[in-house]
Every structure is written in C-alpha cells, then in structure tokens.
Short mmCIF file of N, CA, C and O in Angstrom, two decimals:
data_model
loop_
_atom_site.label_atom_id
_atom_site.label_comp_id
_atom_site.label_asym_id
_atom_site.label_seq_id
_atom_site.Cartn_x
_atom_site.Cartn_y
_atom_site.Cartn_z
N MET A 12 24.45 0.77 7.73
CA MET A 12 23.95 1.78 8.64
C MET A 12 24.08 3.15 7.97
O MET A 12 25.06 3.42 7.28
N ILE A 13 23.10 4.01 8.18
CA ILE A 13 23.11 5.36 7.63
C ILE A 13 23.58 6.32 8.72
O ILE A 13 23.03 6.34 9.81
N ARG A 14 24.57 7.11 8.40
CA ARG A 14 24.99 8.17 9.32
C ARG A 14 24.01 9.33 9.19
O ARG A 14 23.48 9.58 8.12
N SER A 15 23.78 10.03 10.29
CA SER A 15 22.79 11.11 10.28
C SER A 15 23.12 12.19 9.25
O SER A 15 22.21 12.76 8.65
N CYS A 16 24.38 12.45 9.01
CA CYS A 16 24.75 13.48 8.04
C CYS A 16 24.47 13.03 6.61
O CYS A 16 24.41 13.86 5.69
N ARG A 17 24.25 11.74 6.38
CA ARG A 17 23.98 11.22 5.04
C ARG A 17 22.49 11.10 4.73
O ARG A 17 22.11 10.84 3.59
N ILE A 18 21.62 11.29 5.71
CA ILE A 18 20.18 11.14 5.49
C ILE A 18 19.67 12.05 4.38
O ILE A 18 18.93 11.60 3.52
N PRO A 19 20.05 13.36 4.35
CA PRO A 19 19.55 14.19 3.24
C PRO A 19 19.93 13.65 1.86
O PRO A 19 19.13 13.69 0.93
N PHE A 20 21.11 13.11 1.72
CA PHE A 20 21.55 12.59 0.43
C PHE A 20 20.83 11.29 0.07
O PHE A 20 20.55 11.03 -1.09
N VAL A 21 20.50 10.50 1.08
CA VAL A 21 19.70 9.29 0.85
C VAL A 21 18.30 9.68 0.39
O VAL A 21 17.75 9.11 -0.56
N LEU A 22 17.71 10.68 1.05
CA LEU A 22 16.37 11.14 0.67
C LEU A 22 16.36 11.77 -0.72
O LEU A 22 15.36 11.70 -1.43
N ASN A 23 17.47 12.37 -1.11
CA ASN A 23 17.56 12.98 -2.44
C ASN A 23 17.47 11.94 -3.56
O ASN A 23 17.20 12.30 -4.70
N ARG A 24 17.66 10.68 -3.25
CA ARG A 24 17.59 9.63 -4.27
C ARG A 24 16.24 9.55 -4.96
O ARG A 24 16.16 9.16 -6.11
N ILE A 25 15.16 9.89 -4.26
CA ILE A 25 13.84 9.82 -4.89
C ILE A 25 13.38 11.17 -5.44
O ILE A 25 12.34 11.26 -6.04
N CYS A 26 14.16 12.21 -5.20
CA CYS A 26 13.76 13.55 -5.61
C CYS A 26 14.19 13.85 -7.04
O CYS A 26 15.30 13.52 -7.46
N ASP A 27 13.29 14.47 -7.77
CA ASP A 27 13.55 14.99 -9.11
C ASP A 27 12.55 16.09 -9.38
O ASP A 27 11.97 16.63 -8.45
N GLU A 28 12.30 16.42 -10.64
CA GLU A 28 11.37 17.50 -10.93
C GLU A 28 9.91 17.15 -10.58
O GLU A 28 9.11 18.02 -10.29
N SER A 29 9.56 15.87 -10.56
CA SER A 29 8.18 15.50 -10.22
C SER A 29 7.99 15.25 -8.72
O SER A 29 6.88 15.37 -8.21
N ILE A 30 9.05 14.89 -8.02
CA ILE A 30 9.01 14.69 -6.56
C ILE A 30 10.08 15.61 -5.97
O ILE A 30 11.25 15.21 -5.84
N PRO A 31 9.72 16.85 -5.66
CA PRO A 31 10.73 17.82 -5.27
C PRO A 31 11.33 17.66 -3.87
O PRO A 31 12.43 18.14 -3.62
N SER A 32 10.64 16.98 -2.94
CA SER A 32 11.19 16.91 -1.59
C SER A 32 10.75 15.65 -0.85
O SER A 32 9.74 15.03 -1.19
N ALA A 33 11.54 15.30 0.16
CA ALA A 33 11.27 14.10 0.96
C ALA A 33 11.73 14.33 2.40
O ALA A 33 12.63 15.14 2.65
N LEU A 34 11.10 13.60 3.31
CA LEU A 34 11.43 13.67 4.74
C LEU A 34 11.52 12.27 5.32
O LEU A 34 10.88 11.34 4.82
N LEU A 35 12.27 12.14 6.40
CA LEU A 35 12.29 10.93 7.21
C LEU A 35 11.90 11.34 8.61
O LEU A 35 12.55 12.21 9.21
N VAL A 36 10.78 10.80 9.11
CA VAL A 36 10.26 11.19 10.42
C VAL A 36 9.95 9.94 11.25
O VAL A 36 9.69 8.88 10.70
N THR A 37 9.96 10.10 12.55
CA THR A 37 9.55 9.02 13.44
C THR A 37 8.04 8.91 13.44
O THR A 37 7.35 9.81 12.95
N PHE A 38 7.51 7.84 14.01
CA PHE A 38 6.06 7.69 14.12
C PHE A 38 5.46 8.82 14.96
O PHE A 38 4.29 9.14 14.81
N GLU A 39 6.24 9.42 15.84
CA GLU A 39 5.76 10.52 16.67
C GLU A 39 5.87 11.87 15.96
O GLU A 39 5.44 12.89 16.49
N GLY A 40 6.48 11.91 14.77
CA GLY A 40 6.58 13.13 13.99
C GLY A 40 7.88 13.89 14.13
O GLY A 40 8.00 15.00 13.60
N GLU A 41 8.85 13.35 14.82
CA GLU A 41 10.14 14.02 14.95
C GLU A 41 10.94 13.85 13.66
O GLU A 41 11.04 12.74 13.13
N ILE A 42 11.51 14.94 13.18
CA ILE A 42 12.26 14.92 11.93
C ILE A 42 13.62 14.24 12.15
O ILE A 42 14.40 14.64 13.01
N LEU A 43 13.90 13.21 11.36
CA LEU A 43 15.21 12.57 11.37
C LEU A 43 16.09 13.13 10.25
O LEU A 43 17.30 13.09 10.34
N GLY A 44 15.44 13.63 9.20
CA GLY A 44 16.18 14.22 8.10
C GLY A 44 15.23 14.70 7.02
O GLY A 44 14.08 14.30 6.96
N GLU A 45 15.75 15.58 6.19
CA GLU A 45 14.98 16.11 5.07
C GLU A 45 15.88 16.22 3.86
O GLU A 45 17.10 16.35 3.99
N SER A 46 15.28 16.13 2.68
CA SER A 46 16.07 16.26 1.46
C SER A 46 16.60 17.69 1.37
O SER A 46 16.04 18.62 1.95
N THR A 47 17.67 17.84 0.65
CA THR A 47 18.27 19.17 0.51
C THR A 47 17.38 20.10 -0.30
O THR A 47 17.55 21.31 -0.26
N SER A 48 16.40 19.55 -0.99
CA SER A 48 15.51 20.36 -1.82
C SER A 48 14.22 20.77 -1.10
O SER A 48 13.34 21.36 -1.71
N PHE A 49 14.09 20.44 0.20
CA PHE A 49 12.86 20.80 0.92
C PHE A 49 12.77 22.32 0.97
O PHE A 49 13.74 23.00 1.28
N PRO A 50 11.59 22.90 0.64
CA PRO A 50 11.45 24.36 0.60
C PRO A 50 11.80 25.00 1.94
O PRO A 50 11.27 24.62 2.98
N HIS A 51 12.70 25.96 1.90
CA HIS A 51 13.16 26.59 3.15
C HIS A 51 12.13 27.52 3.76
O HIS A 51 12.21 27.84 4.94
N HIS A 52 11.13 27.94 2.97
CA HIS A 52 10.10 28.81 3.52
C HIS A 52 9.01 28.02 4.25
O HIS A 52 8.14 28.60 4.88
N LYS A 53 9.06 26.72 4.19
CA LYS A 53 8.09 25.88 4.90
C LYS A 53 8.76 25.25 6.11
O LYS A 53 9.95 25.00 6.12
N ASP A 54 7.97 24.96 7.13
CA ASP A 54 8.48 24.36 8.36
C ASP A 54 8.41 22.84 8.24
O ASP A 54 7.31 22.27 8.34
N PRO A 55 9.54 22.16 8.03
CA PRO A 55 9.49 20.71 7.88
C PRO A 55 9.03 19.99 9.14
O PRO A 55 8.43 18.93 9.07
N SER A 56 9.30 20.57 10.29
CA SER A 56 8.90 19.94 11.55
C SER A 56 7.39 19.87 11.68
O SER A 56 6.83 18.82 12.02
N ALA A 57 6.71 20.97 11.41
CA ALA A 57 5.25 20.99 11.49
C ALA A 57 4.63 20.09 10.43
O ALA A 57 3.69 19.34 10.71
N PHE A 58 5.16 20.14 9.23
CA PHE A 58 4.65 19.30 8.14
C PHE A 58 4.85 17.82 8.47
O PHE A 58 3.93 17.01 8.34
N GLY A 59 6.05 17.46 8.92
CA GLY A 59 6.34 16.07 9.26
C GLY A 59 5.48 15.55 10.39
O GLY A 59 5.00 14.41 10.36
N THR A 60 5.24 16.38 11.40
CA THR A 60 4.40 15.99 12.53
C THR A 60 2.97 15.73 12.08
O THR A 60 2.35 14.73 12.46
N LEU A 61 2.44 16.61 11.25
CA LEU A 61 1.06 16.47 10.77
C LEU A 61 0.90 15.21 9.93
O LEU A 61 -0.02 14.42 10.15
N VAL A 62 1.79 15.00 8.98
CA VAL A 62 1.69 13.82 8.10
C VAL A 62 1.92 12.53 8.89
O VAL A 62 1.22 11.54 8.68
N ALA A 63 2.87 12.53 9.82
CA ALA A 63 3.11 11.33 10.64
C ALA A 63 1.90 11.00 11.50
O ALA A 63 1.58 9.82 11.69
N ASP A 64 1.22 12.02 12.00
CA ASP A 64 0.02 11.79 12.81
C ASP A 64 -1.08 11.14 11.97
O ASP A 64 -1.73 10.19 12.41
N ILE A 65 -1.27 11.63 10.76
CA ILE A 65 -2.27 11.05 9.86
C ILE A 65 -1.91 9.61 9.51
O ILE A 65 -2.74 8.70 9.58
N ALA A 66 -0.65 9.38 9.15
CA ALA A 66 -0.21 8.04 8.76
C ALA A 66 -0.29 7.07 9.94
O ALA A 66 -0.65 5.90 9.77
N SER A 67 0.03 7.55 11.15
CA SER A 67 -0.07 6.69 12.34
C SER A 67 -1.51 6.26 12.59
O SER A 67 -1.76 5.12 12.99
N ASP A 68 -2.45 7.17 12.36
CA ASP A 68 -3.86 6.82 12.51
C ASP A 68 -4.26 5.71 11.53
O ASP A 68 -4.96 4.76 11.90
N TYR A 69 -3.81 5.83 10.28
CA TYR A 69 -4.11 4.79 9.30
C TYR A 69 -3.43 3.48 9.67
O TYR A 69 -4.00 2.40 9.50
N GLN A 70 -2.21 3.56 10.18
CA GLN A 70 -1.51 2.34 10.58
C GLN A 70 -2.23 1.66 11.74
O GLN A 70 -2.40 0.44 11.74
N ARG A 71 -2.68 2.43 12.73
CA ARG A 71 -3.42 1.85 13.85
C ARG A 71 -4.73 1.23 13.38
O ARG A 71 -5.13 0.16 13.85
N ALA A 72 -5.40 1.88 12.44
CA ALA A 72 -6.64 1.32 11.89
C ALA A 72 -6.37 -0.01 11.21
O ALA A 72 -7.15 -0.95 11.33
N GLY A 73 -5.27 -0.10 10.49
CA GLY A 73 -4.90 -1.36 9.84
C GLY A 73 -4.59 -2.45 10.84
O GLY A 73 -4.97 -3.62 10.65
N GLU A 74 -3.91 -2.09 11.92
CA GLU A 74 -3.60 -3.07 12.97
C GLU A 74 -4.88 -3.54 13.66
O GLU A 74 -5.03 -4.72 13.97
N ASP A 75 -5.80 -2.61 13.91
CA ASP A 75 -7.09 -2.98 14.53
C ASP A 75 -7.87 -3.91 13.61
O ASP A 75 -8.47 -4.88 14.06
N TYR A 76 -7.87 -3.60 12.31
CA TYR A 76 -8.56 -4.45 11.36
C TYR A 76 -7.92 -5.83 11.29
O TYR A 76 -8.62 -6.85 11.25
N ALA A 77 -6.60 -5.89 11.33
CA ALA A 77 -5.90 -7.18 11.28
C ALA A 77 -6.19 -8.00 12.54
O ALA A 77 -6.23 -9.23 12.48
N ALA A 78 -6.41 -7.33 13.67
CA ALA A 78 -6.70 -8.04 14.91
C ALA A 78 -8.07 -8.70 14.88
O ALA A 78 -8.30 -9.68 15.58
N ILE A 79 -8.98 -8.19 14.06
CA ILE A 79 -10.32 -8.77 13.93
C ILE A 79 -10.27 -10.09 13.17
O ILE A 79 -11.06 -10.99 13.41
N ASP A 80 -9.31 -10.22 12.27
CA ASP A 80 -9.19 -11.40 11.43
C ASP A 80 -8.98 -12.64 12.29
O ASP A 80 -8.18 -12.64 13.22
N THR A 81 -9.69 -13.71 11.99
CA THR A 81 -9.59 -14.93 12.79
C THR A 81 -8.29 -15.68 12.54
O THR A 81 -7.83 -16.43 13.38
N VAL A 82 -7.68 -15.48 11.37
CA VAL A 82 -6.41 -16.12 11.06
C VAL A 82 -5.30 -15.19 11.52
O VAL A 82 -5.18 -14.07 11.04
N GLN A 83 -4.48 -15.64 12.46
CA GLN A 83 -3.41 -14.80 12.99
C GLN A 83 -2.31 -14.64 11.95
O GLN A 83 -1.73 -15.59 11.47
N ARG A 84 -2.04 -13.41 11.60
CA ARG A 84 -0.97 -13.08 10.65
C ARG A 84 0.07 -12.26 11.36
O ARG A 84 -0.08 -11.87 12.51
N SER A 85 1.14 -11.95 10.63
CA SER A 85 2.16 -11.11 11.22
C SER A 85 1.61 -9.70 11.41
O SER A 85 0.60 -9.32 10.83
N LYS A 86 2.29 -8.90 12.21
CA LYS A 86 1.85 -7.55 12.50
C LYS A 86 1.75 -6.73 11.22
O LYS A 86 2.63 -6.75 10.37
N SER A 87 0.67 -6.01 11.08
CA SER A 87 0.43 -5.18 9.91
C SER A 87 1.29 -3.92 9.98
O SER A 87 1.53 -3.38 11.05
N HIS A 88 1.76 -3.46 8.83
CA HIS A 88 2.42 -2.16 8.78
C HIS A 88 2.02 -1.44 7.49
O HIS A 88 1.69 -2.07 6.50
N LEU A 89 2.03 -0.14 7.57
CA LEU A 89 1.60 0.70 6.46
C LEU A 89 2.63 0.64 5.34
O LEU A 89 3.76 1.07 5.50
N GLN A 90 2.24 0.05 4.20
CA GLN A 90 3.18 -0.04 3.08
C GLN A 90 3.24 1.26 2.31
O GLN A 90 4.33 1.74 1.99
N CYS A 91 2.09 1.83 1.98
CA CYS A 91 2.07 3.08 1.23
C CYS A 91 0.73 3.78 1.41
O CYS A 91 -0.32 3.14 1.33
N LEU A 92 0.79 5.07 1.64
CA LEU A 92 -0.40 5.90 1.75
C LEU A 92 -0.18 7.10 0.84
O LEU A 92 0.81 7.81 0.98
N LEU A 93 -1.08 7.30 -0.12
CA LEU A 93 -1.01 8.44 -1.02
C LEU A 93 -2.18 9.37 -0.72
O LEU A 93 -3.33 8.93 -0.72
N ILE A 94 -1.88 10.61 -0.46
CA ILE A 94 -2.89 11.61 -0.14
C ILE A 94 -2.87 12.65 -1.26
O ILE A 94 -1.89 13.37 -1.42
N GLU A 95 -3.96 12.70 -2.02
CA GLU A 95 -4.04 13.66 -3.12
C GLU A 95 -4.58 14.98 -2.60
O GLU A 95 -5.63 15.02 -1.96
N MET A 96 -3.86 16.04 -2.89
CA MET A 96 -4.24 17.40 -2.49
C MET A 96 -4.37 18.25 -3.75
O MET A 96 -3.98 17.82 -4.83
N ASP A 97 -4.91 19.45 -3.61
CA ASP A 97 -5.03 20.35 -4.75
C ASP A 97 -3.66 20.72 -5.32
O ASP A 97 -3.48 20.80 -6.52
N GLY A 98 -2.69 20.93 -4.43
CA GLY A 98 -1.37 21.37 -4.87
C GLY A 98 -0.39 20.26 -5.14
O GLY A 98 0.78 20.52 -5.41
N GLY A 99 -0.81 19.02 -5.05
CA GLY A 99 0.09 17.90 -5.27
C GLY A 99 -0.32 16.67 -4.51
O GLY A 99 -1.45 16.56 -4.04
N CYS A 100 0.61 15.76 -4.36
CA CYS A 100 0.34 14.50 -3.69
C CYS A 100 1.39 14.27 -2.61
O CYS A 100 2.57 14.57 -2.81
N ILE A 101 0.95 13.76 -1.47
CA ILE A 101 1.85 13.42 -0.38
C ILE A 101 1.85 11.90 -0.27
O ILE A 101 0.80 11.28 -0.18
N GLY A 102 3.03 11.31 -0.29
CA GLY A 102 3.17 9.88 -0.17
C GLY A 102 3.88 9.52 1.12
O GLY A 102 4.82 10.20 1.52
N VAL A 103 3.42 8.47 1.78
CA VAL A 103 4.01 8.02 3.04
C VAL A 103 4.22 6.51 2.96
O VAL A 103 3.34 5.78 2.53
N SER A 104 5.39 6.06 3.38
CA SER A 104 5.67 4.64 3.47
C SER A 104 6.37 4.36 4.79
O SER A 104 7.29 5.09 5.18
N ALA A 105 5.91 3.35 5.51
CA ALA A 105 6.48 3.02 6.81
C ALA A 105 7.67 2.09 6.66
O ALA A 105 7.70 1.24 5.77
N CYS A 106 8.64 2.28 7.53
CA CYS A 106 9.79 1.39 7.61
C CYS A 106 9.52 0.43 8.76
O CYS A 106 9.58 0.84 9.92
N ALA A 107 9.18 -0.80 8.44
CA ALA A 107 8.79 -1.78 9.45
C ALA A 107 9.96 -2.07 10.39
O ALA A 107 11.10 -2.24 9.97
N GLY A 108 9.66 -2.08 11.66
CA GLY A 108 10.65 -2.45 12.66
C GLY A 108 11.50 -1.31 13.19
O GLY A 108 12.18 -1.47 14.19
N ILE A 109 11.47 -0.15 12.55
CA ILE A 109 12.29 0.96 13.05
C ILE A 109 11.48 2.20 13.38
O ILE A 109 12.02 3.24 13.69
N ASP A 110 10.16 2.09 13.30
CA ASP A 110 9.26 3.16 13.72
C ASP A 110 9.52 4.51 13.07
O ASP A 110 9.64 5.53 13.76
N CYS A 111 9.62 4.52 11.75
CA CYS A 111 9.74 5.79 11.05
C CYS A 111 9.03 5.72 9.70
O CYS A 111 8.77 4.64 9.18
N PHE A 112 8.70 6.90 9.19
CA PHE A 112 8.04 7.04 7.90
C PHE A 112 8.95 7.77 6.92
O PHE A 112 9.63 8.72 7.31
N VAL A 113 8.91 7.35 5.67
CA VAL A 113 9.49 8.14 4.59
C VAL A 113 8.32 8.89 3.96
O VAL A 113 7.30 8.29 3.62
N ILE A 114 8.45 10.21 3.85
CA ILE A 114 7.40 11.06 3.30
C ILE A 114 7.95 11.75 2.06
O ILE A 114 9.07 12.27 2.09
N ALA A 115 7.17 11.77 1.01
CA ALA A 115 7.56 12.47 -0.21
C ALA A 115 6.44 13.40 -0.65
O ALA A 115 5.26 13.07 -0.50
N VAL A 116 6.82 14.54 -1.18
CA VAL A 116 5.86 15.50 -1.70
C VAL A 116 6.04 15.54 -3.21
O VAL A 116 7.14 15.78 -3.71
N ALA A 117 4.95 15.27 -3.94
CA ALA A 117 5.02 15.20 -5.40
C ALA A 117 4.12 16.25 -6.03
O ALA A 117 3.15 16.71 -5.41
N LYS A 118 4.43 16.59 -7.25
CA LYS A 118 3.61 17.53 -8.01
C LYS A 118 2.32 16.84 -8.44
O LYS A 118 2.25 15.61 -8.51
N PRO A 119 1.27 17.62 -8.77
CA PRO A 119 -0.03 17.02 -9.11
C PRO A 119 -0.01 16.07 -10.29
O PRO A 119 -0.79 15.12 -10.34
N ASP A 120 0.88 16.28 -11.24
CA ASP A 120 0.91 15.44 -12.44
C ASP A 120 1.81 14.22 -12.32
O ASP A 120 2.01 13.48 -13.28
N THR A 121 2.35 13.95 -11.13
CA THR A 121 3.21 12.78 -10.92
C THR A 121 2.35 11.52 -10.91
O THR A 121 1.37 11.44 -10.17
N PRO A 122 2.70 10.53 -11.73
CA PRO A 122 1.94 9.27 -11.71
C PRO A 122 2.01 8.60 -10.33
O PRO A 122 3.10 8.50 -9.75
N PRO A 123 0.89 8.17 -9.78
CA PRO A 123 0.90 7.55 -8.45
C PRO A 123 1.82 6.34 -8.35
O PRO A 123 2.44 6.10 -7.32
N GLY A 124 1.93 5.57 -9.43
CA GLY A 124 2.79 4.39 -9.41
C GLY A 124 4.26 4.75 -9.26
O GLY A 124 5.02 4.03 -8.60
N VAL A 125 4.66 5.85 -9.86
CA VAL A 125 6.06 6.32 -9.73
C VAL A 125 6.34 6.71 -8.29
O VAL A 125 7.35 6.32 -7.71
N LEU A 126 5.43 7.49 -7.71
CA LEU A 126 5.59 7.92 -6.32
C LEU A 126 5.63 6.72 -5.38
O LEU A 126 6.50 6.61 -4.52
N LYS A 127 4.69 5.79 -5.56
CA LYS A 127 4.63 4.61 -4.70
C LYS A 127 5.90 3.76 -4.83
O LYS A 127 6.47 3.32 -3.83
N GLY A 128 6.35 3.54 -6.04
CA GLY A 128 7.55 2.73 -6.25
C GLY A 128 8.79 3.34 -5.62
O GLY A 128 9.57 2.64 -4.96
N ARG A 129 8.97 4.62 -5.79
CA ARG A 129 10.14 5.29 -5.19
C ARG A 129 10.06 5.29 -3.67
O ARG A 129 11.06 5.07 -2.99
N LEU A 130 8.88 5.56 -3.14
CA LEU A 130 8.71 5.56 -1.68
C LEU A 130 9.02 4.20 -1.08
O LEU A 130 9.75 4.10 -0.09
N GLN A 131 8.45 3.16 -1.65
CA GLN A 131 8.66 1.82 -1.09
C GLN A 131 10.11 1.37 -1.24
O GLN A 131 10.63 0.70 -0.36
N SER A 132 10.75 1.73 -2.33
CA SER A 132 12.16 1.38 -2.50
C SER A 132 13.03 2.07 -1.46
O SER A 132 13.89 1.45 -0.85
N LEU A 133 12.78 3.36 -1.25
CA LEU A 133 13.57 4.09 -0.27
C LEU A 133 13.27 3.61 1.15
O LEU A 133 14.18 3.47 1.96
N ALA A 134 12.00 3.33 1.44
CA ALA A 134 11.65 2.83 2.77
C ALA A 134 12.34 1.49 3.05
O ALA A 134 12.83 1.25 4.15
N SER A 135 12.41 0.64 2.04
CA SER A 135 13.08 -0.65 2.19
C SER A 135 14.58 -0.45 2.44
O SER A 135 15.18 -1.11 3.29
N PHE A 136 15.19 0.49 1.71
CA PHE A 136 16.61 0.78 1.90
C PHE A 136 16.87 1.32 3.30
O PHE A 136 17.79 0.87 3.99
N VAL A 137 16.05 2.27 3.75
CA VAL A 137 16.20 2.85 5.09
C VAL A 137 16.00 1.77 6.14
O VAL A 137 16.75 1.68 7.12
N GLN A 138 14.99 0.95 5.95
CA GLN A 138 14.70 -0.14 6.90
C GLN A 138 15.90 -1.08 7.02
O GLN A 138 16.31 -1.42 8.12
N ASP A 139 16.45 -1.50 5.90
CA ASP A 139 17.60 -2.40 5.93
C ASP A 139 18.82 -1.73 6.56
O ASP A 139 19.56 -2.35 7.31
N SER A 140 19.03 -0.46 6.25
CA SER A 140 20.19 0.26 6.76
C SER A 140 20.11 0.52 8.25
O SER A 140 21.12 0.52 8.94
N MET A 141 18.91 0.77 8.76
CA MET A 141 18.75 1.11 10.17
C MET A 141 18.41 -0.09 11.04
O MET A 141 18.38 0.03 12.26
N SER A 142 18.15 -1.22 10.44
CA SER A 142 17.78 -2.40 11.23
C SER A 142 18.93 -2.85 12.12
O SER A 142 18.70 -3.43 13.18
N THR A 143 20.16 -2.56 11.75
CA THR A 143 21.30 -2.92 12.60
C THR A 143 21.26 -2.14 13.91
O THR A 143 21.70 -2.64 14.93
N LEU A 144 20.68 -0.95 13.89
CA LEU A 144 20.56 -0.16 15.12
C LEU A 144 19.53 -0.76 16.07
O LEU A 144 19.72 -0.81 17.27
N THR A 145 18.42 -1.23 15.51
CA THR A 145 17.37 -1.79 16.36
C THR A 145 17.74 -3.19 16.86
O THR A 145 17.29 -3.61 17.90
N GLU A 146 18.55 -3.92 16.09
CA GLU A 146 18.98 -5.25 16.54
C GLU A 146 19.95 -5.16 17.70
O GLU A 146 20.00 -6.03 18.54
N ALA A 147 20.73 -4.07 17.76
CA ALA A 147 21.72 -3.91 18.81
C ALA A 147 21.08 -3.56 20.15
O ALA A 147 21.67 -3.77 21.20
N THR A 148 19.85 -3.00 20.13
CA THR A 148 19.23 -2.58 21.39
C THR A 148 18.35 -3.64 21.97
O THR A 148 17.99 -4.59 21.44
#
C-alpha cells in the first residue's frame, strides 16, 4: 500500500531530465499526487483535470469498441496514450481496477518507447500497491 505522503516520491521514480514531471489523478481529474519536480508556476489541478478528461474519453471509446466485438473479452482499459504537443509529449497510463491515471510530461526529444515503458511500469506498481484498498471495500 502507498501512503499519501509517499506518492510524490513514487512518481519521482520515472522523472529525469527527459521526463521532468508526473501526476497521479483519478478518472474524474482529482489530483492524488504530483512529483516534486512539477513546475510550481503551473496549476497541476487544471492540467490533471484536462488530461484525465481526454484520457477518459479515449477509454470510453475503447470500451464502446470492445462492446461491439462479438467475442466477449474482459473489460478494456487504457494501457497507454501518448499525446504529442509542440512543447513536448504527454503520456497517460490507466491503473486498472483503481480508477486513476498516471500522467507524465516529457520533453520533445524523449523517445516514445522510453515514456511508454516508464508509464506502464509505474502504473503497474501503483495498481498493485493500491489494489489492497479496493479489495477491502
């Protein structure tokens, strides 16, 4: 289980010079934590809400698409979404079963595979660590 005071240090695991900041947000966009390197001049709450809204739309689209399939599979979840912007790349990975996203902000020259690998590894760690909370409820 992750204590709330440890979330910034957990998010710092994927941060370096190519991925300067990371966030953990709920599907509704509420901030659960941010890396200690998140720029203080930017509003993490507004940023997290906007990115979570976009990622939730993609996740719903994936679920709708999976529902069309005639072969019933397990519930779809967003593994990784990379959004390329002029000033860098935003990566999002969903933590299945706990309704939250790990979001990372990367510099423009960051290889997409590096960003994806770090995001999915951290999302898996967060998912495993927080699954004890969802099992208890």
